[in-house]
Amino acid sequence: MSELAIHGGRPLRETPFPGRGGLYGEDDLAELRQVIDQGSLFRFDGRKVREFEEEFARLYGVKHAIACTSGTAAIHVALMALELEPGDEVIVAPVTDAGGLIPVVAQNAIPLPADTAPRRLCMDAEGVAARLSDRTRAIVPVHVAGVPADLEPLLRLASASGVPLIEDCAQAHRAMYRGRYVGTMGRIGCFSLQQSKQLATGEGGVCVTDDDDLGERMRLCMDKGWVRGPALRAYPVMGLNYRMNELTAAVALAQLRKLDDRVAARVRIGDAIGRGLEGIPGVHAPVPAQGDRNTYWFYGLYVDDGVGGLSPVEFASALAAEGIPASHGYVGRPMHLLYSPVLERRAYGPTGCPWTCPHAGRNVQYTPGDCPNAEDALQHLIMIGMNEFYTEREADDIVGAVRKVACSG
Ligand SMILES: Cc1ncc(COP(=O)(O)O)c(C=O)c1O
């Protein structure tokens, strides 16, 4: 085996990995031109946002799709539609983006992270069961990095406890759990269209549901609670202005038509990497279970301590030195440790609300060890950048570099 690049050897890969510069083209421009020609960028003057919602709903086979301004907004719209009250509790993913958590606090509710299974990033039913209380008003699993959460036990638990489950699919467009698209199995599915996502429009979000009542409420919550139509204005529910504009929807429409081909490219390469990594001692690839589809927002693999004589942090650095877009640990620490200075008791200044609110049912604290599996998984996680422009060459180089580093010790 040749010398590792971190020790002065020749990197396995000497040219950059493909970027996503080719995402947009003439079809996006054609859609955008129609918006410019219509003379207004406002969704209620034009057709594009409505068309995008209709096409998104059709693609997922759901009754309602409500476009909004971001994945954060989508989660907030969903929580507003569920009519959360101050002091309510929401069970959240331990490994997520701040945008999945802040809406909980914005509703004056208290986020409670539920642990994952060992060496997994998605919350599991055991972790949720340990957090459920009579104050729980929503369970929000994240399909982290395109890997579907194990939904069946989560849905069973949600149904038995009468708590709605909201799927956060920000990182998992077109991922599947047992043959069904994620986002279509919970009461609500929430998506982000932020630039790094499988469906990318710079910013944007979508909520989906089959529930007519929730669909109607989410439409209102996305639009300041405004019932459009009657001459006398009415705002029967609390809402914010999370309206998508026509320019974003024009690009979203053009991109949506290419989504399945692009996701198929990610799946082909991601699955090939998984096959290539089989049998490397101490390296654990995210191989999808039967009927599942991982759509590889990033490629997350786990390495045991000491593989190649390295810690996981050193392993990631060694891979990066080999020319692989690798880093250690994704968000580094789970939400209850990473975000606690912001979310815990300082969201609304010195009041400590909502944690210290008289409506809160208990004194929630966040401490190391709350989600031991998630904490351990992040310690051992190697995150490799992925996109739809990778080819077999990138798959081979990733596998070759992991093998080189793992077998170097
Ligand atoms: C799991 C998860 N939820 C929510 C969000 C928030 O989405 P946005 O950045 O579009 O607000 C993100 C963004 O990365 C995310 O990864």
GROMACS .gro file of C-alpha atoms and ligand atoms in nm:
model
  425
    1MET     CA    1   0.000   0.000   0.000
    2SER     CA    2   0.145   0.341  -0.093
    3GLU     CA    3   0.224   0.603   0.169
    4LEU     CA    4  -0.066   0.810   0.296
    5ALA     CA    5  -0.087   1.165   0.163
    6ILE     CA    6  -0.099   1.304   0.518
    7HIS     CA    7   0.247   1.150   0.561
    8GLY     CA    8   0.381   1.302   0.242
    9GLY     CA    9   0.269   1.035  -0.006
   10ARG     CA   10   0.097   1.103  -0.336
   11PRO     CA   11  -0.277   1.171  -0.299
   12LEU     CA   12  -0.497   0.903  -0.452
   13ARG     CA   13  -0.705   1.174  -0.620
   14GLU     CA   14  -0.532   1.479  -0.765
   15THR     CA   15  -0.817   1.655  -0.943
   16PRO     CA   16  -1.118   1.820  -0.778
   17PHE     CA   17  -1.446   1.633  -0.745
   18PRO     CA   18  -1.729   1.760  -0.969
   19GLY     CA   19  -1.927   2.054  -0.832
   20ARG     CA   20  -2.293   2.134  -0.892
   21GLY     CA   21  -2.237   2.410  -1.147
   22GLY     CA   22  -2.447   2.225  -1.404
   23LEU     CA   23  -2.772   2.233  -1.210
   24TYR     CA   24  -2.937   2.512  -1.412
   25GLY     CA   25  -2.988   2.569  -1.783
   26GLU     CA   26  -3.222   2.671  -2.063
   27ASP     CA   27  -3.531   2.508  -1.914
   28ASP     CA   28  -3.490   2.711  -1.594
   29LEU     CA   29  -3.447   3.026  -1.804
   30ALA     CA   30  -3.759   2.947  -2.006
   31GLU     CA   31  -3.966   2.917  -1.687
   32LEU     CA   32  -3.811   3.235  -1.547
   33ARG     CA   33  -3.883   3.425  -1.867
   34GLN     CA   34  -4.251   3.339  -1.838
   35VAL     CA   35  -4.252   3.491  -1.490
   36ILE     CA   36  -4.084   3.809  -1.612
   37ASP     CA   37  -4.334   3.827  -1.898
   38GLN     CA   38  -4.628   3.796  -1.660
   39GLY     CA   39  -4.516   4.125  -1.505
   40SER     CA   40  -4.539   4.026  -1.137
   41LEU     CA   41  -4.328   3.807  -0.912
   42PHE     CA   42  -4.602   3.767  -0.651
   43ARG     CA   43  -4.753   3.422  -0.614
   44PHE     CA   44  -5.113   3.533  -0.612
   45ASP     CA   45  -5.067   3.728  -0.938
   46GLY     CA   46  -4.913   3.437  -1.126
   47ARG     CA   47  -4.928   3.061  -1.186
   48LYS     CA   48  -4.582   2.925  -1.107
   49VAL     CA   49  -4.608   2.868  -0.733
   50ARG     CA   50  -4.946   2.703  -0.777
   51GLU     CA   51  -4.813   2.487  -1.062
   52PHE     CA   52  -4.512   2.387  -0.855
   53GLU     CA   53  -4.738   2.289  -0.565
   54GLU     CA   54  -4.954   2.082  -0.798
   55GLU     CA   55  -4.657   1.906  -0.959
   56PHE     CA   56  -4.491   1.841  -0.624
   57ALA     CA   57  -4.814   1.691  -0.488
   58ARG     CA   58  -4.853   1.476  -0.799
   59LEU     CA   59  -4.493   1.354  -0.782
   60TYR     CA   60  -4.541   1.241  -0.421
   61GLY     CA   61  -4.898   1.122  -0.468
   62VAL     CA   62  -5.032   1.344  -0.188
   63LYS     CA   63  -5.338   1.567  -0.176
   64HIS     CA   64  -5.175   1.891  -0.064
   65ALA     CA   65  -4.838   2.056  -0.119
   66ILE     CA   66  -4.783   2.403   0.026
   67ALA     CA   67  -4.479   2.592  -0.095
   68CYS     CA   68  -4.298   2.828   0.141
   69THR     CA   69  -3.971   3.014   0.180
   70SER     CA   70  -3.743   2.756   0.345
   71GLY     CA   71  -3.720   2.424   0.522
   72THR     CA   72  -3.725   2.615   0.849
   73ALA     CA   73  -4.047   2.785   0.740
   74ALA     CA   74  -4.194   2.448   0.639
   75ILE     CA   75  -4.136   2.305   0.989
   76HIS     CA   76  -4.277   2.623   1.142
   77VAL     CA   77  -4.586   2.617   0.921
   78ALA     CA   78  -4.644   2.252   1.019
   79LEU     CA   79  -4.612   2.329   1.390
   80MET     CA   80  -4.835   2.636   1.364
   81ALA     CA   81  -5.099   2.427   1.188
   82LEU     CA   82  -5.087   2.177   1.475
   83GLU     CA   83  -5.173   2.465   1.711
   84LEU     CA   84  -4.891   2.415   1.956
   85GLU     CA   85  -4.923   2.604   2.280
   86PRO     CA   86  -4.660   2.751   2.515
   87GLY     CA   87  -4.493   2.481   2.721
   88ASP     CA   88  -4.589   2.200   2.485
   89GLU     CA   89  -4.312   1.953   2.411
   90VAL     CA   90  -4.187   1.846   2.069
   91ILE     CA   91  -3.965   1.543   2.027
   92VAL     CA   92  -3.688   1.639   1.786
   93ALA     CA   93  -3.396   1.472   1.615
   94PRO     CA   94  -3.065   1.483   1.802
   95VAL     CA   95  -2.877   1.525   1.474
   96THR     CA   96  -3.020   1.803   1.263
   97ASP     CA   97  -2.984   2.155   1.136
   98ALA     CA   98  -3.083   2.447   1.359
   99GLY     CA   99  -3.365   2.515   1.112
  100GLY     CA  100  -3.537   2.200   1.233
  101LEU     CA  101  -3.533   2.316   1.594
  102ILE     CA  102  -3.579   2.690   1.601
  103PRO     CA  103  -3.943   2.672   1.486
  104VAL     CA  104  -4.022   2.467   1.796
  105VAL     CA  105  -3.893   2.744   2.020
  106ALA     CA  106  -4.056   3.006   1.797
  107GLN     CA  107  -4.386   2.841   1.893
  108ASN     CA  108  -4.285   2.869   2.261
  109ALA     CA  109  -4.263   2.492   2.276
  110ILE     CA  110  -3.978   2.291   2.426
  111PRO     CA  111  -3.761   2.067   2.205
  112LEU     CA  112  -3.665   1.729   2.348
  113PRO     CA  113  -3.408   1.529   2.153
  114ALA     CA  114  -3.474   1.155   2.120
  115ASP     CA  115  -3.182   0.917   2.084
  116THR     CA  116  -3.093   0.714   1.776
  117ALA     CA  117  -3.014   0.344   1.744
  118PRO     CA  118  -2.639   0.266   1.775
  119ARG     CA  119  -2.433   0.407   1.487
  120ARG     CA  120  -2.737   0.575   1.336
  121LEU     CA  121  -2.820   0.945   1.290
  122CYS     CA  122  -3.202   0.918   1.276
  123MET     CA  123  -3.407   0.903   1.596
  124ASP     CA  124  -3.561   0.566   1.679
  125ALA     CA  125  -3.870   0.448   1.862
  126GLU     CA  126  -3.686   0.355   2.180
  127GLY     CA  127  -3.540   0.705   2.202
  128VAL     CA  128  -3.881   0.859   2.142
  129ALA     CA  129  -4.054   0.637   2.399
  130ALA     CA  130  -3.809   0.765   2.662
  131ARG     CA  131  -3.909   1.125   2.588
  132LEU     CA  132  -4.287   1.098   2.549
  133SER     CA  133  -4.500   1.274   2.810
  134ASP     CA  134  -4.854   1.402   2.836
  135ARG     CA  135  -4.716   1.735   2.707
  136THR     CA  136  -4.582   1.589   2.379
  137ARG     CA  137  -4.757   1.752   2.083
  138ALA     CA  138  -4.542   1.640   1.790
  139ILE     CA  139  -4.265   1.395   1.698
  140VAL     CA  140  -4.032   1.524   1.428
  141PRO     CA  141  -3.787   1.264   1.295
  142VAL     CA  142  -3.529   1.376   1.038
  143HIS     CA  143  -3.425   1.147   0.753
  144VAL     CA  144  -3.065   1.249   0.800
  145ALA     CA  145  -2.843   1.274   0.491
  146GLY     CA  146  -3.100   1.097   0.273
  147VAL     CA  147  -3.118   0.786   0.495
  148PRO     CA  148  -3.478   0.700   0.581
  149ALA     CA  149  -3.553   0.683   0.953
  150ASP     CA  150  -3.702   0.352   1.071
  151LEU     CA  151  -4.056   0.484   1.041
  152GLU     CA  152  -4.274   0.185   1.113
  153PRO     CA  153  -4.206   0.166   1.489
  154LEU     CA  154  -4.211   0.546   1.509
  155LEU     CA  155  -4.551   0.562   1.338
  156ARG     CA  156  -4.684   0.287   1.565
  157LEU     CA  157  -4.571   0.479   1.871
  158ALA     CA  158  -4.710   0.807   1.739
  159SER     CA  159  -5.043   0.646   1.667
  160ALA     CA  160  -5.060   0.468   2.005
  161SER     CA  161  -4.987   0.794   2.187
  162GLY     CA  162  -5.211   1.009   1.965
  163VAL     CA  163  -4.924   1.242   1.876
  164PRO     CA  164  -4.878   1.357   1.514
  165LEU     CA  165  -4.554   1.264   1.343
  166ILE     CA  166  -4.398   1.524   1.112
  167GLU     CA  167  -4.129   1.396   0.879
  168ASP     CA  168  -3.840   1.636   0.825
  169CYS     CA  169  -3.728   1.543   0.472
  170ALA     CA  170  -3.505   1.847   0.420
  171GLN     CA  171  -3.212   1.619   0.331
  172ALA     CA  172  -3.405   1.329   0.182
  173HIS     CA  173  -3.593   1.421  -0.135
  174ARG     CA  174  -3.721   1.100  -0.301
  175ALA     CA  175  -3.577   0.873  -0.032
  176MET     CA  176  -3.788   0.565   0.038
  177TYR     CA  177  -3.880   0.363   0.341
  178ARG     CA  178  -4.002   0.013   0.255
  179GLY     CA  179  -4.098   0.119  -0.095
  180ARG     CA  180  -4.278   0.442  -0.002
  181TYR     CA  181  -4.152   0.798  -0.031
  182VAL     CA  182  -4.047   0.961   0.292
  183GLY     CA  183  -4.267   1.259   0.365
  184THR     CA  184  -4.584   1.070   0.275
  185MET     CA  185  -4.618   0.853   0.583
  186GLY     CA  186  -4.637   1.103   0.868
  187ARG     CA  187  -4.924   1.350   0.913
  188ILE     CA  188  -4.706   1.614   0.744
  189GLY     CA  189  -4.383   1.598   0.544
  190CYS     CA  190  -4.151   1.900   0.530
  191PHE     CA  191  -3.887   1.964   0.265
  192SER     CA  192  -3.613   2.222   0.215
  193LEU     CA  193  -3.513   2.352  -0.129
  194GLN     CA  194  -3.203   2.528   0.005
  195GLN     CA  195  -2.911   2.524  -0.237
  196SER     CA  196  -2.733   2.214  -0.104
  197LYS     CA  197  -3.044   1.996  -0.122
  198GLN     CA  198  -3.130   1.734  -0.387
  199LEU     CA  199  -3.391   1.986  -0.514
  200ALA     CA  200  -3.218   2.324  -0.503
  201THR     CA  201  -3.359   2.671  -0.559
  202GLY     CA  202  -3.130   2.876  -0.338
  203GLU     CA  203  -3.398   2.893  -0.070
  204GLY     CA  204  -3.742   2.738  -0.047
  205GLY     CA  205  -3.955   2.482   0.131
  206VAL     CA  206  -4.262   2.261   0.092
  207CYS     CA  207  -4.508   2.098   0.332
  208VAL     CA  208  -4.714   1.799   0.216
  209THR     CA  209  -5.012   1.623   0.370
  210ASP     CA  210  -5.314   1.411   0.283
  211ASP     CA  211  -5.516   1.571   0.561
  212ASP     CA  212  -5.755   1.831   0.413
  213ASP     CA  213  -5.789   2.020   0.738
  214LEU     CA  214  -5.414   2.042   0.797
  215GLY     CA  215  -5.359   2.130   0.431
  216GLU     CA  216  -5.598   2.423   0.463
  217ARG     CA  217  -5.448   2.537   0.792
  218MET     CA  218  -5.092   2.519   0.656
  219ARG     CA  219  -5.197   2.727   0.356
  220LEU     CA  220  -5.323   2.992   0.596
  221CYS     CA  221  -5.022   2.974   0.832
  222MET     CA  222  -4.788   3.022   0.533
  223ASP     CA  223  -4.981   3.338   0.434
  224LYS     CA  224  -5.021   3.537   0.759
  225GLY     CA  225  -5.335   3.342   0.844
  226TRP     CA  226  -5.516   3.527   0.569
  227VAL     CA  227  -5.833   3.386   0.417
  228ARG     CA  228  -5.810   3.529   0.069
  229GLY     CA  229  -6.126   3.609  -0.118
  230PRO     CA  230  -6.384   3.777   0.103
  231ALA     CA  231  -6.397   4.156   0.066
  232LEU     CA  232  -6.366   4.197   0.440
  233ARG     CA  233  -6.024   4.067   0.536
  234ALA     CA  234  -6.008   3.775   0.781
  235TYR     CA  235  -5.709   3.625   0.966
  236PRO     CA  236  -5.858   3.341   1.168
  237VAL     CA  237  -5.529   3.168   1.258
  238MET     CA  238  -5.181   3.277   1.357
  239GLY     CA  239  -4.952   3.282   1.056
  240LEU     CA  240  -4.643   3.448   0.913
  241ASN     CA  241  -4.543   3.558   0.568
  242TYR     CA  242  -4.366   3.250   0.436
  243ARG     CA  243  -4.491   3.286   0.077
  244MET     CA  244  -4.270   3.153  -0.203
  245ASN     CA  245  -4.228   3.397  -0.491
  246GLU     CA  246  -4.281   3.321  -0.859
  247LEU     CA  247  -3.911   3.331  -0.953
  248THR     CA  248  -3.825   3.060  -0.702
  249ALA     CA  249  -4.120   2.852  -0.816
  250ALA     CA  250  -4.017   2.885  -1.182
  251VAL     CA  251  -3.677   2.731  -1.105
  252ALA     CA  252  -3.837   2.480  -0.868
  253LEU     CA  253  -4.065   2.360  -1.148
  254ALA     CA  254  -3.781   2.315  -1.395
  255GLN     CA  255  -3.569   2.141  -1.131
  256LEU     CA  256  -3.852   1.916  -1.017
  257ARG     CA  257  -3.879   1.769  -1.367
  258LYS     CA  258  -3.513   1.663  -1.343
  259LEU     CA  259  -3.522   1.546  -0.984
  260ASP     CA  260  -3.579   1.175  -1.036
  261ASP     CA  261  -3.296   1.143  -1.288
  262ARG     CA  262  -3.062   1.331  -1.059
  263VAL     CA  263  -3.159   1.132  -0.755
  264ALA     CA  264  -3.110   0.812  -0.956
  265ALA     CA  265  -2.753   0.925  -1.030
  266ARG     CA  266  -2.686   0.981  -0.660
  267VAL     CA  267  -2.835   0.643  -0.572
  268ARG     CA  268  -2.629   0.464  -0.837
  269ILE     CA  269  -2.303   0.613  -0.713
  270GLY     CA  270  -2.386   0.595  -0.342
  271ASP     CA  271  -2.490   0.232  -0.363
  272ALA     CA  272  -2.175   0.152  -0.564
  273ILE     CA  273  -1.960   0.307  -0.291
  274GLY     CA  274  -2.142   0.092  -0.033
  275ARG     CA  275  -2.070  -0.224  -0.232
  276GLY     CA  276  -1.705  -0.121  -0.274
  277LEU     CA  277  -1.659  -0.068   0.100
  278GLU     CA  278  -1.794  -0.411   0.194
  279GLY     CA  279  -1.549  -0.617   0.391
  280ILE     CA  280  -1.311  -0.338   0.496
  281PRO     CA  281  -1.258  -0.410   0.867
  282GLY     CA  282  -1.384  -0.136   1.100
  283VAL     CA  283  -1.560   0.059   0.820
  284HIS     CA  284  -1.940   0.062   0.816
  285ALA     CA  285  -2.122   0.185   0.506
  286PRO     CA  286  -2.484   0.315   0.507
  287VAL     CA  287  -2.620   0.020   0.309
  288PRO     CA  288  -2.999   0.064   0.266
  289ALA     CA  289  -3.229  -0.202   0.410
  290GLN     CA  290  -3.451  -0.404   0.172
  291GLY     CA  291  -3.708  -0.170   0.012
  292ASP     CA  292  -3.536   0.145   0.140
  293ARG     CA  293  -3.369   0.409  -0.074
  294ASN     CA  294  -3.095   0.635   0.057
  295THR     CA  295  -3.069   0.946  -0.163
  296TYR     CA  296  -2.726   1.041  -0.025
  297TRP     CA  297  -2.742   1.409   0.064
  298PHE     CA  298  -2.396   1.332   0.190
  299TYR     CA  299  -2.228   0.993   0.213
  300GLY     CA  300  -2.203   0.911   0.584
  301LEU     CA  301  -1.992   0.615   0.686
  302TYR     CA  302  -1.877   0.510   1.033
  303VAL     CA  303  -1.527   0.407   1.129
  304ASP     CA  304  -1.428   0.233   1.449
  305ASP     CA  305  -1.161   0.383   1.673
  306GLY     CA  306  -0.813   0.283   1.563
  307VAL     CA  307  -0.893   0.182   1.204
  308GLY     CA  308  -0.571   0.238   1.009
  309GLY     CA  309  -0.414   0.326   1.345
  310LEU     CA  310  -0.616   0.648   1.344
  311SER     CA  311  -0.894   0.814   1.540
  312PRO     CA  312  -1.207   0.897   1.335
  313VAL     CA  313  -1.098   1.263   1.328
  314GLU     CA  314  -0.758   1.163   1.190
  315PHE     CA  315  -0.924   0.921   0.948
  316ALA     CA  316  -1.129   1.208   0.801
  317SER     CA  317  -0.817   1.425   0.770
  318ALA     CA  318  -0.630   1.141   0.600
  319LEU     CA  319  -0.914   1.097   0.350
  320ALA     CA  320  -0.920   1.472   0.281
  321ALA     CA  321  -0.545   1.461   0.218
  322GLU     CA  322  -0.608   1.185  -0.037
  323GLY     CA  323  -0.823   1.435  -0.230
  324ILE     CA  324  -1.162   1.313  -0.106
  325PRO     CA  325  -1.417   1.578   0.008
  326ALA     CA  326  -1.432   1.426   0.357
  327SER     CA  327  -1.474   1.575   0.702
  328HIS     CA  328  -1.550   1.446   1.048
  329GLY     CA  329  -1.882   1.436   1.229
  330TYR     CA  330  -2.133   1.650   1.028
  331VAL     CA  331  -2.272   1.888   1.294
  332GLY     CA  332  -2.008   1.766   1.538
  333ARG     CA  333  -2.231   1.737   1.842
  334PRO     CA  334  -2.602   1.658   1.879
  335MET     CA  335  -2.845   1.944   1.909
  336HIS     CA  336  -2.878   1.934   2.287
  337LEU     CA  337  -2.506   2.000   2.322
  338LEU     CA  338  -2.432   2.206   2.012
  339TYR     CA  339  -2.723   2.445   2.029
  340SER     CA  340  -2.802   2.469   2.395
  341PRO     CA  341  -2.650   2.816   2.447
  342VAL     CA  342  -2.892   2.952   2.186
  343LEU     CA  343  -3.195   2.740   2.247
  344GLU     CA  344  -3.178   2.677   2.615
  345ARG     CA  345  -3.317   2.962   2.813
  346ARG     CA  346  -3.177   3.248   2.603
  347ALA     CA  347  -3.414   3.243   2.308
  348TYR     CA  348  -3.622   3.528   2.451
  349GLY     CA  349  -3.366   3.702   2.671
  350PRO     CA  350  -3.335   3.660   3.044
  351THR     CA  351  -3.691   3.536   3.091
  352GLY     CA  352  -3.574   3.181   3.010
  353CYS     CA  353  -3.897   3.122   2.818
  354PRO     CA  354  -4.024   2.880   2.707
  355TRP     CA  355  -3.828   2.647   2.939
  356THR     CA  356  -3.913   2.840   3.254
  357CYS     CA  357  -4.261   2.935   3.141
  358PRO     CA  358  -4.531   2.856   3.398
  359HIS     CA  359  -4.700   2.650   3.126
  360ALA     CA  360  -4.401   2.415   3.099
  361GLY     CA  361  -4.477   2.075   3.247
  362ARG     CA  362  -4.127   2.002   3.375
  363ASN     CA  363  -3.782   2.151   3.402
  364VAL     CA  364  -3.612   2.029   3.083
  365GLN     CA  365  -3.231   2.035   3.089
  366TYR     CA  366  -2.988   1.927   2.818
  367THR     CA  367  -2.679   1.739   2.928
  368PRO     CA  368  -2.409   1.523   2.774
  369GLY     CA  369  -2.529   1.163   2.773
  370ASP     CA  370  -2.893   1.252   2.695
  371CYS     CA  371  -2.857   1.081   2.356
  372PRO     CA  372  -2.558   0.849   2.397
  373ASN     CA  373  -2.603   0.666   2.068
  374ALA     CA  374  -2.627   0.988   1.866
  375GLU     CA  375  -2.326   1.133   2.048
  376ASP     CA  376  -2.124   0.819   1.974
  377ALA     CA  377  -2.243   0.801   1.611
  378LEU     CA  378  -2.124   1.156   1.541
  379GLN     CA  379  -1.786   1.078   1.696
  380HIS     CA  380  -1.740   0.795   1.449
  381LEU     CA  381  -1.903   0.955   1.144
  382ILE     CA  382  -1.708   1.043   0.832
  383MET     CA  383  -1.902   1.275   0.602
  384ILE     CA  384  -1.818   1.263   0.232
  385GLY     CA  385  -1.968   1.524   0.001
  386MET     CA  386  -2.199   1.385  -0.269
  387ASN     CA  387  -2.378   1.521  -0.569
  388GLU     CA  388  -2.559   1.409  -0.882
  389PHE     CA  389  -2.262   1.480  -1.107
  390TYR     CA  390  -2.040   1.213  -0.955
  391THR     CA  391  -1.953   0.920  -1.180
  392GLU     CA  392  -1.808   0.573  -1.128
  393ARG     CA  393  -1.468   0.738  -1.116
  394GLU     CA  394  -1.561   0.930  -0.801
  395ALA     CA  395  -1.709   0.612  -0.649
  396ASP     CA  396  -1.387   0.421  -0.725
  397ASP     CA  397  -1.169   0.696  -0.579
  398ILE     CA  398  -1.376   0.720  -0.260
  399VAL     CA  399  -1.359   0.344  -0.213
  400GLY     CA  400  -0.990   0.337  -0.301
  401ALA     CA  401  -0.906   0.615  -0.058
  402VAL     CA  402  -1.107   0.463   0.229
  403ARG     CA  403  -0.935   0.129   0.166
  404LYS     CA  404  -0.594   0.295   0.149
  405VAL     CA  405  -0.643   0.482   0.478
  406ALA     CA  406  -0.814   0.192   0.657
  407CYS     CA  407  -0.544  -0.057   0.562
  408SER     CA  408  -0.251   0.173   0.636
  409GLY     CA  409  -0.206   0.109   1.009
  410LIG     C1  410  -3.284   1.841   0.866
  410LIG     C2  411  -3.306   1.984   0.832
  410LIG     N1  412  -3.418   2.045   0.874
  410LIG     C3  413  -3.443   2.173   0.843
  410LIG     C4  414  -3.353   2.246   0.769
  410LIG     C5  415  -3.382   2.388   0.741
  410LIG     O1  416  -3.393   2.413   0.605
  410LIG     P1  417  -3.361   2.559   0.543
  410LIG     O2  418  -3.214   2.576   0.548
  410LIG     O3  419  -3.416   2.550   0.405
  410LIG     O4  420  -3.433   2.657   0.627
  410LIG     C6  421  -3.238   2.187   0.720
  410LIG     C7  422  -3.140   2.262   0.638
  410LIG     O5  423  -3.032   2.217   0.610
  410LIG     C8  424  -3.212   2.053   0.753
  410LIG     O6  425  -3.101   1.991   0.711
   0.00000   0.00000   0.00000
